[in-house]
Amino acid sequence: KAQASKSIRKGIKEVQKSLRKGEKGIVVLAGDVSPMDIISHIPVVCEEADIPYCYTPSKQDLGESCGSKRQACMVMIMKHDSYSDDFAELSTKIGEIPTSY
């Protein structure tokens, strides 16, 4: 739904730029990124900006779920009127995931 309404940001550069601009959404990070240093600062930025984030095991699956044949290390889904109920439900469920430090 986010891809159809053009309210999705794919890739490290696009998501970082959106976060710097202050855009809000849900950030999904791939767990198999190598080297991990290229995305290791994003959870801290998300927590400071009060943006929910989560991990998915595969960057290949993350890219395919965005409608792309390429892999995606990181995706930001922004709120849109066409799926605002689903967005709110997903945001609260991600917020309920316990963080292990």
Short mmCIF file of N, CA, C and O in Angstrom, two decimals:
data_model
loop_
_atom_site.label_atom_id
_atom_site.label_comp_id
_atom_site.label_asym_id
_atom_site.label_seq_id
_atom_site.Cartn_x
_atom_site.Cartn_y
_atom_site.Cartn_z
N LYS A 1 0.83 -1.20 0.00
CA LYS A 1 0.00 0.00 0.00
C LYS A 1 0.87 1.25 0.00
O LYS A 1 0.53 2.24 -0.65
N ALA A 2 1.97 1.22 0.74
CA ALA A 2 2.86 2.38 0.80
C ALA A 2 3.54 2.60 -0.53
O ALA A 2 3.74 3.75 -0.96
N GLN A 3 3.91 1.51 -1.21
CA GLN A 3 4.56 1.64 -2.51
C GLN A 3 3.60 2.24 -3.53
O GLN A 3 4.00 3.07 -4.34
N ALA A 4 2.34 1.84 -3.49
CA ALA A 4 1.36 2.35 -4.44
C ALA A 4 1.10 3.84 -4.24
O ALA A 4 0.84 4.56 -5.21
N SER A 5 1.18 4.32 -3.01
CA SER A 5 0.91 5.73 -2.74
C SER A 5 2.18 6.58 -2.70
O SER A 5 2.14 7.74 -2.32
N LYS A 6 3.31 5.99 -3.08
CA LYS A 6 4.61 6.70 -3.14
C LYS A 6 5.01 7.30 -1.81
O LYS A 6 5.61 8.36 -1.76
N SER A 7 4.69 6.63 -0.71
CA SER A 7 5.07 7.14 0.61
C SER A 7 6.03 6.19 1.29
O SER A 7 5.87 5.83 2.45
N ILE A 8 7.03 5.77 0.53
CA ILE A 8 8.04 4.86 1.05
C ILE A 8 9.41 5.36 0.62
O ILE A 8 9.57 5.92 -0.47
N ARG A 9 10.39 5.21 1.50
CA ARG A 9 11.77 5.57 1.19
C ARG A 9 12.60 4.31 1.30
O ARG A 9 12.56 3.62 2.31
N LYS A 10 13.35 3.98 0.24
CA LYS A 10 14.16 2.77 0.20
C LYS A 10 15.63 3.13 0.15
O LYS A 10 16.02 4.06 -0.55
N GLY A 11 16.42 2.40 0.88
CA GLY A 11 17.85 2.58 0.82
C GLY A 11 18.40 3.43 1.95
O GLY A 11 17.68 4.22 2.57
N ILE A 12 19.68 3.27 2.18
CA ILE A 12 20.33 3.96 3.30
C ILE A 12 20.33 5.46 3.11
O ILE A 12 19.96 6.21 4.02
N LYS A 13 20.71 5.92 1.93
CA LYS A 13 20.81 7.37 1.70
C LYS A 13 19.47 8.07 1.80
O LYS A 13 19.35 9.13 2.40
N GLU A 14 18.45 7.49 1.20
CA GLU A 14 17.12 8.11 1.21
C GLU A 14 16.54 8.18 2.63
O GLU A 14 15.98 9.19 3.04
N VAL A 15 16.69 7.09 3.38
CA VAL A 15 16.14 7.05 4.73
C VAL A 15 16.89 8.02 5.64
O VAL A 15 16.28 8.76 6.43
N GLN A 16 18.21 8.06 5.53
CA GLN A 16 19.00 8.99 6.35
C GLN A 16 18.61 10.43 6.04
O GLN A 16 18.48 11.25 6.95
N LYS A 17 18.42 10.75 4.77
CA LYS A 17 18.03 12.10 4.39
C LYS A 17 16.65 12.44 4.95
O LYS A 17 16.43 13.54 5.46
N SER A 18 15.72 11.50 4.91
CA SER A 18 14.39 11.73 5.45
C SER A 18 14.42 11.93 6.95
O SER A 18 13.71 12.79 7.49
N LEU A 19 15.25 11.14 7.64
CA LEU A 19 15.37 11.29 9.09
C LEU A 19 15.97 12.65 9.45
O LEU A 19 15.55 13.29 10.41
N ARG A 20 16.97 13.09 8.69
CA ARG A 20 17.58 14.40 8.94
C ARG A 20 16.60 15.54 8.72
O ARG A 20 16.63 16.55 9.41
N LYS A 21 15.71 15.37 7.74
CA LYS A 21 14.70 16.40 7.46
C LYS A 21 13.58 16.41 8.49
O LYS A 21 12.77 17.33 8.51
N GLY A 22 13.51 15.38 9.32
CA GLY A 22 12.49 15.34 10.36
C GLY A 22 11.22 14.63 9.96
O GLY A 22 10.20 14.76 10.64
N GLU A 23 11.24 13.88 8.87
CA GLU A 23 10.05 13.15 8.46
C GLU A 23 9.80 11.99 9.43
O GLU A 23 10.72 11.41 9.98
N LYS A 24 8.53 11.68 9.64
CA LYS A 24 8.13 10.62 10.57
C LYS A 24 7.63 9.41 9.79
O LYS A 24 7.11 9.54 8.69
N GLY A 25 7.78 8.24 10.38
CA GLY A 25 7.32 7.01 9.76
C GLY A 25 7.77 5.82 10.56
O GLY A 25 8.12 5.93 11.74
N ILE A 26 7.80 4.66 9.94
CA ILE A 26 8.27 3.43 10.54
C ILE A 26 9.50 2.99 9.76
O ILE A 26 9.47 2.92 8.54
N VAL A 27 10.58 2.70 10.47
CA VAL A 27 11.82 2.28 9.83
C VAL A 27 11.98 0.78 10.01
O VAL A 27 11.85 0.26 11.12
N VAL A 28 12.26 0.09 8.91
CA VAL A 28 12.51 -1.35 8.93
C VAL A 28 13.94 -1.56 8.45
O VAL A 28 14.30 -1.13 7.35
N LEU A 29 14.75 -2.23 9.27
CA LEU A 29 16.15 -2.47 8.97
C LEU A 29 16.38 -3.94 8.65
O LEU A 29 15.76 -4.80 9.28
N ALA A 30 17.27 -4.22 7.73
CA ALA A 30 17.62 -5.60 7.42
C ALA A 30 18.69 -6.08 8.39
O ALA A 30 19.60 -5.33 8.73
N GLY A 31 18.58 -7.31 8.83
CA GLY A 31 19.52 -7.84 9.81
C GLY A 31 20.78 -8.42 9.23
O GLY A 31 21.75 -8.65 9.93
N ASP A 32 20.82 -8.66 7.92
CA ASP A 32 21.99 -9.28 7.32
C ASP A 32 22.85 -8.29 6.52
O ASP A 32 23.49 -8.66 5.54
N VAL A 33 22.88 -7.05 6.94
CA VAL A 33 23.69 -6.03 6.28
C VAL A 33 25.15 -6.22 6.69
O VAL A 33 25.46 -6.45 7.85
N SER A 34 26.04 -6.14 5.71
CA SER A 34 27.46 -6.28 5.99
C SER A 34 28.23 -5.19 5.26
O SER A 34 28.04 -5.02 4.06
N PRO A 35 29.03 -4.43 5.91
CA PRO A 35 29.31 -4.35 7.34
C PRO A 35 28.17 -3.65 8.08
O PRO A 35 27.51 -2.78 7.54
N MET A 36 27.97 -4.05 9.30
CA MET A 36 26.86 -3.55 10.12
C MET A 36 27.03 -2.08 10.48
O MET A 36 26.06 -1.40 10.83
N ASP A 37 28.25 -1.56 10.36
CA ASP A 37 28.53 -0.17 10.72
C ASP A 37 27.74 0.83 9.89
O ASP A 37 27.51 1.95 10.34
N ILE A 38 27.32 0.46 8.69
CA ILE A 38 26.63 1.43 7.83
C ILE A 38 25.21 1.74 8.31
O ILE A 38 24.66 2.77 7.93
N ILE A 39 24.63 0.84 9.14
CA ILE A 39 23.28 1.13 9.66
C ILE A 39 23.23 1.13 11.18
O ILE A 39 22.16 1.28 11.75
N SER A 40 24.37 0.97 11.83
CA SER A 40 24.36 0.82 13.29
C SER A 40 23.91 2.08 14.04
O SER A 40 23.46 2.00 15.17
N HIS A 41 23.99 3.24 13.42
CA HIS A 41 23.60 4.49 14.08
C HIS A 41 22.11 4.79 13.93
O HIS A 41 21.58 5.63 14.64
N ILE A 42 21.42 4.12 13.05
CA ILE A 42 20.02 4.42 12.76
C ILE A 42 19.10 4.16 13.96
O ILE A 42 18.23 4.98 14.24
N PRO A 43 19.25 3.05 14.71
CA PRO A 43 18.38 2.88 15.88
C PRO A 43 18.49 4.02 16.89
O PRO A 43 17.48 4.43 17.48
N VAL A 44 19.67 4.56 17.08
CA VAL A 44 19.85 5.69 18.01
C VAL A 44 19.12 6.92 17.49
O VAL A 44 18.43 7.62 18.24
N VAL A 45 19.26 7.18 16.20
CA VAL A 45 18.57 8.33 15.60
C VAL A 45 17.06 8.16 15.70
O VAL A 45 16.35 9.12 16.02
N CYS A 46 16.57 6.95 15.48
CA CYS A 46 15.13 6.69 15.57
C CYS A 46 14.62 6.87 16.99
O CYS A 46 13.54 7.43 17.20
N GLU A 47 15.37 6.40 17.98
CA GLU A 47 14.94 6.54 19.37
C GLU A 47 14.92 8.00 19.80
O GLU A 47 14.02 8.42 20.52
N GLU A 48 15.90 8.79 19.35
CA GLU A 48 15.92 10.21 19.69
C GLU A 48 14.75 10.96 19.06
O GLU A 48 14.22 11.89 19.65
N ALA A 49 14.35 10.56 17.85
CA ALA A 49 13.25 11.22 17.15
C ALA A 49 11.90 10.58 17.45
O ALA A 49 10.89 10.99 16.88
N ASP A 50 11.88 9.57 18.33
CA ASP A 50 10.65 8.86 18.69
C ASP A 50 9.98 8.24 17.47
O ASP A 50 8.77 8.37 17.25
N ILE A 51 10.79 7.56 16.66
CA ILE A 51 10.31 6.87 15.46
C ILE A 51 10.42 5.37 15.71
O ILE A 51 11.48 4.88 16.09
N PRO A 52 9.33 4.62 15.52
CA PRO A 52 9.41 3.17 15.73
C PRO A 52 10.26 2.50 14.65
O PRO A 52 10.22 2.90 13.48
N TYR A 53 11.04 1.50 15.06
CA TYR A 53 11.86 0.76 14.11
C TYR A 53 11.87 -0.70 14.49
O TYR A 53 11.60 -1.07 15.63
N CYS A 54 12.16 -1.55 13.51
CA CYS A 54 12.26 -2.98 13.75
C CYS A 54 13.24 -3.57 12.74
O CYS A 54 13.66 -2.91 11.81
N TYR A 55 13.57 -4.84 12.96
CA TYR A 55 14.49 -5.55 12.08
C TYR A 55 13.77 -6.67 11.36
O TYR A 55 12.82 -7.24 11.87
N THR A 56 14.25 -6.97 10.16
CA THR A 56 13.80 -8.12 9.41
C THR A 56 15.04 -8.94 9.07
O THR A 56 16.12 -8.37 8.93
N PRO A 57 14.94 -10.26 8.96
CA PRO A 57 16.15 -11.07 8.78
C PRO A 57 16.90 -10.84 7.46
O PRO A 57 18.11 -10.88 7.43
N SER A 58 16.19 -10.58 6.37
CA SER A 58 16.83 -10.58 5.06
C SER A 58 16.62 -9.28 4.31
O SER A 58 15.49 -8.79 4.20
N LYS A 59 17.68 -8.75 3.73
CA LYS A 59 17.54 -7.55 2.90
C LYS A 59 16.92 -7.88 1.55
O LYS A 59 16.30 -7.04 0.92
N GLN A 60 17.06 -9.14 1.11
CA GLN A 60 16.40 -9.57 -0.13
C GLN A 60 14.88 -9.54 0.04
O GLN A 60 14.16 -9.03 -0.81
N ASP A 61 14.39 -10.08 1.15
CA ASP A 61 12.95 -10.07 1.43
C ASP A 61 12.42 -8.65 1.61
O ASP A 61 11.31 -8.34 1.19
N LEU A 62 13.22 -7.80 2.24
CA LEU A 62 12.81 -6.41 2.44
C LEU A 62 12.66 -5.69 1.11
O LEU A 62 11.71 -4.95 0.89
N GLY A 63 13.59 -5.91 0.19
CA GLY A 63 13.50 -5.30 -1.14
C GLY A 63 12.30 -5.81 -1.92
O GLY A 63 11.60 -5.04 -2.57
N GLU A 64 12.06 -7.11 -1.84
CA GLU A 64 10.92 -7.69 -2.57
C GLU A 64 9.59 -7.20 -2.02
O GLU A 64 8.64 -7.01 -2.76
N SER A 65 9.51 -7.00 -0.70
CA SER A 65 8.26 -6.53 -0.11
C SER A 65 7.96 -5.09 -0.51
O SER A 65 6.82 -4.65 -0.41
N CYS A 66 8.98 -4.37 -0.97
CA CYS A 66 8.78 -2.99 -1.43
C CYS A 66 8.49 -2.93 -2.92
O CYS A 66 8.39 -1.85 -3.49
N GLY A 67 8.40 -4.07 -3.56
CA GLY A 67 8.09 -4.10 -4.98
C GLY A 67 9.31 -3.91 -5.86
O GLY A 67 9.19 -3.48 -7.00
N SER A 68 10.48 -4.24 -5.35
CA SER A 68 11.72 -4.07 -6.10
C SER A 68 12.39 -5.42 -6.28
O SER A 68 12.24 -6.31 -5.45
N LYS A 69 13.15 -5.58 -7.36
CA LYS A 69 13.91 -6.80 -7.55
C LYS A 69 15.26 -6.72 -6.86
O LYS A 69 15.94 -7.71 -6.72
N ARG A 70 15.63 -5.53 -6.42
CA ARG A 70 16.91 -5.33 -5.74
C ARG A 70 16.74 -5.44 -4.23
O ARG A 70 15.65 -5.27 -3.70
N GLN A 71 17.86 -5.68 -3.56
CA GLN A 71 17.85 -5.75 -2.11
C GLN A 71 17.72 -4.35 -1.52
O GLN A 71 18.07 -3.37 -2.15
N ALA A 72 17.22 -4.28 -0.30
CA ALA A 72 17.10 -3.01 0.41
C ALA A 72 17.60 -3.21 1.84
O ALA A 72 17.13 -4.10 2.55
N CYS A 73 18.56 -2.39 2.25
CA CYS A 73 19.10 -2.49 3.60
C CYS A 73 18.17 -1.85 4.62
O CYS A 73 18.16 -2.24 5.78
N MET A 74 17.43 -0.86 4.17
CA MET A 74 16.61 -0.08 5.09
C MET A 74 15.43 0.51 4.33
O MET A 74 15.57 0.91 3.18
N VAL A 75 14.27 0.58 4.99
CA VAL A 75 13.07 1.13 4.38
C VAL A 75 12.36 1.99 5.41
O VAL A 75 12.31 1.65 6.59
N MET A 76 11.82 3.12 4.96
CA MET A 76 11.01 3.96 5.84
C MET A 76 9.61 4.08 5.23
O MET A 76 9.47 4.50 4.08
N ILE A 77 8.61 3.68 6.00
CA ILE A 77 7.22 3.75 5.55
C ILE A 77 6.59 4.95 6.23
O ILE A 77 6.56 5.03 7.45
N MET A 78 6.11 5.88 5.42
CA MET A 78 5.52 7.10 5.96
C MET A 78 4.00 7.00 5.94
O MET A 78 3.43 6.27 5.13
N LYS A 79 3.36 7.76 6.81
CA LYS A 79 1.91 7.71 6.96
C LYS A 79 1.22 8.31 5.74
O LYS A 79 1.67 9.29 5.17
N HIS A 80 0.11 7.69 5.35
CA HIS A 80 -0.70 8.16 4.23
C HIS A 80 -2.15 7.90 4.57
O HIS A 80 -2.48 6.98 5.31
N ASP A 81 -3.04 8.71 4.03
CA ASP A 81 -4.47 8.59 4.35
C ASP A 81 -5.08 7.26 3.92
O ASP A 81 -6.01 6.77 4.55
N SER A 82 -4.56 6.66 2.85
CA SER A 82 -5.18 5.45 2.33
C SER A 82 -4.98 4.23 3.23
O SER A 82 -5.73 3.26 3.13
N TYR A 83 -4.00 4.26 4.11
CA TYR A 83 -3.78 3.13 5.01
C TYR A 83 -3.44 3.60 6.43
O TYR A 83 -2.67 2.96 7.15
N SER A 84 -4.05 4.66 6.87
CA SER A 84 -3.72 5.25 8.18
C SER A 84 -4.07 4.31 9.34
O SER A 84 -3.36 4.29 10.35
N ASP A 85 -5.14 3.52 9.22
CA ASP A 85 -5.49 2.58 10.30
C ASP A 85 -4.44 1.48 10.45
O ASP A 85 -4.01 1.16 11.56
N ASP A 86 -4.02 0.91 9.32
CA ASP A 86 -2.99 -0.12 9.35
C ASP A 86 -1.67 0.44 9.87
O ASP A 86 -0.95 -0.22 10.61
N PHE A 87 -1.35 1.67 9.49
CA PHE A 87 -0.12 2.31 9.92
C PHE A 87 -0.11 2.51 11.43
O PHE A 87 0.88 2.21 12.10
N ALA A 88 -1.22 2.96 11.99
CA ALA A 88 -1.31 3.18 13.43
C ALA A 88 -1.19 1.86 14.20
O ALA A 88 -0.51 1.78 15.22
N GLU A 89 -1.85 0.82 13.70
CA GLU A 89 -1.78 -0.49 14.35
C GLU A 89 -0.36 -1.05 14.32
O GLU A 89 0.16 -1.55 15.32
N LEU A 90 0.30 -0.93 13.18
CA LEU A 90 1.67 -1.42 13.05
C LEU A 90 2.63 -0.63 13.93
O LEU A 90 3.52 -1.19 14.57
N SER A 91 2.42 0.67 14.00
CA SER A 91 3.28 1.52 14.83
C SER A 91 3.18 1.14 16.30
O SER A 91 4.19 1.06 17.00
N THR A 92 1.97 0.87 16.79
CA THR A 92 1.82 0.49 18.19
C THR A 92 2.39 -0.90 18.46
O THR A 92 3.01 -1.13 19.49
N LYS A 93 2.23 -1.83 17.51
CA LYS A 93 2.77 -3.17 17.70
C LYS A 93 4.29 -3.16 17.72
O LYS A 93 4.91 -3.90 18.47
N ILE A 94 4.91 -2.33 16.90
CA ILE A 94 6.38 -2.22 16.90
C ILE A 94 6.84 -1.59 18.18
O ILE A 94 7.87 -1.97 18.74
N GLY A 95 6.09 -0.64 18.70
CA GLY A 95 6.43 -0.01 19.97
C GLY A 95 6.36 -0.96 21.15
O GLY A 95 7.02 -0.77 22.16
N GLU A 96 5.54 -2.01 21.04
CA GLU A 96 5.39 -2.98 22.11
C GLU A 96 6.49 -4.03 22.13
O GLU A 96 6.63 -4.77 23.10
N ILE A 97 7.28 -4.12 21.06
CA ILE A 97 8.36 -5.12 21.00
C ILE A 97 9.41 -4.74 22.04
O ILE A 97 9.90 -3.61 22.06
N PRO A 98 9.75 -5.67 22.92
CA PRO A 98 10.75 -5.33 23.96
C PRO A 98 12.15 -5.18 23.34
O PRO A 98 12.52 -5.95 22.45
N THR A 99 12.86 -4.19 23.80
CA THR A 99 14.24 -3.98 23.36
C THR A 99 15.16 -4.67 24.35
O THR A 99 15.03 -4.51 25.55
N SER A 100 16.09 -5.43 23.82
CA SER A 100 17.05 -6.11 24.70
C SER A 100 18.39 -5.42 24.58
O SER A 100 18.94 -5.31 23.49
N TYR A 101 18.89 -4.93 25.66
CA TYR A 101 20.16 -4.21 25.66
C TYR A 101 21.26 -5.08 26.20
O TYR A 101 21.15 -5.82 27.07
#
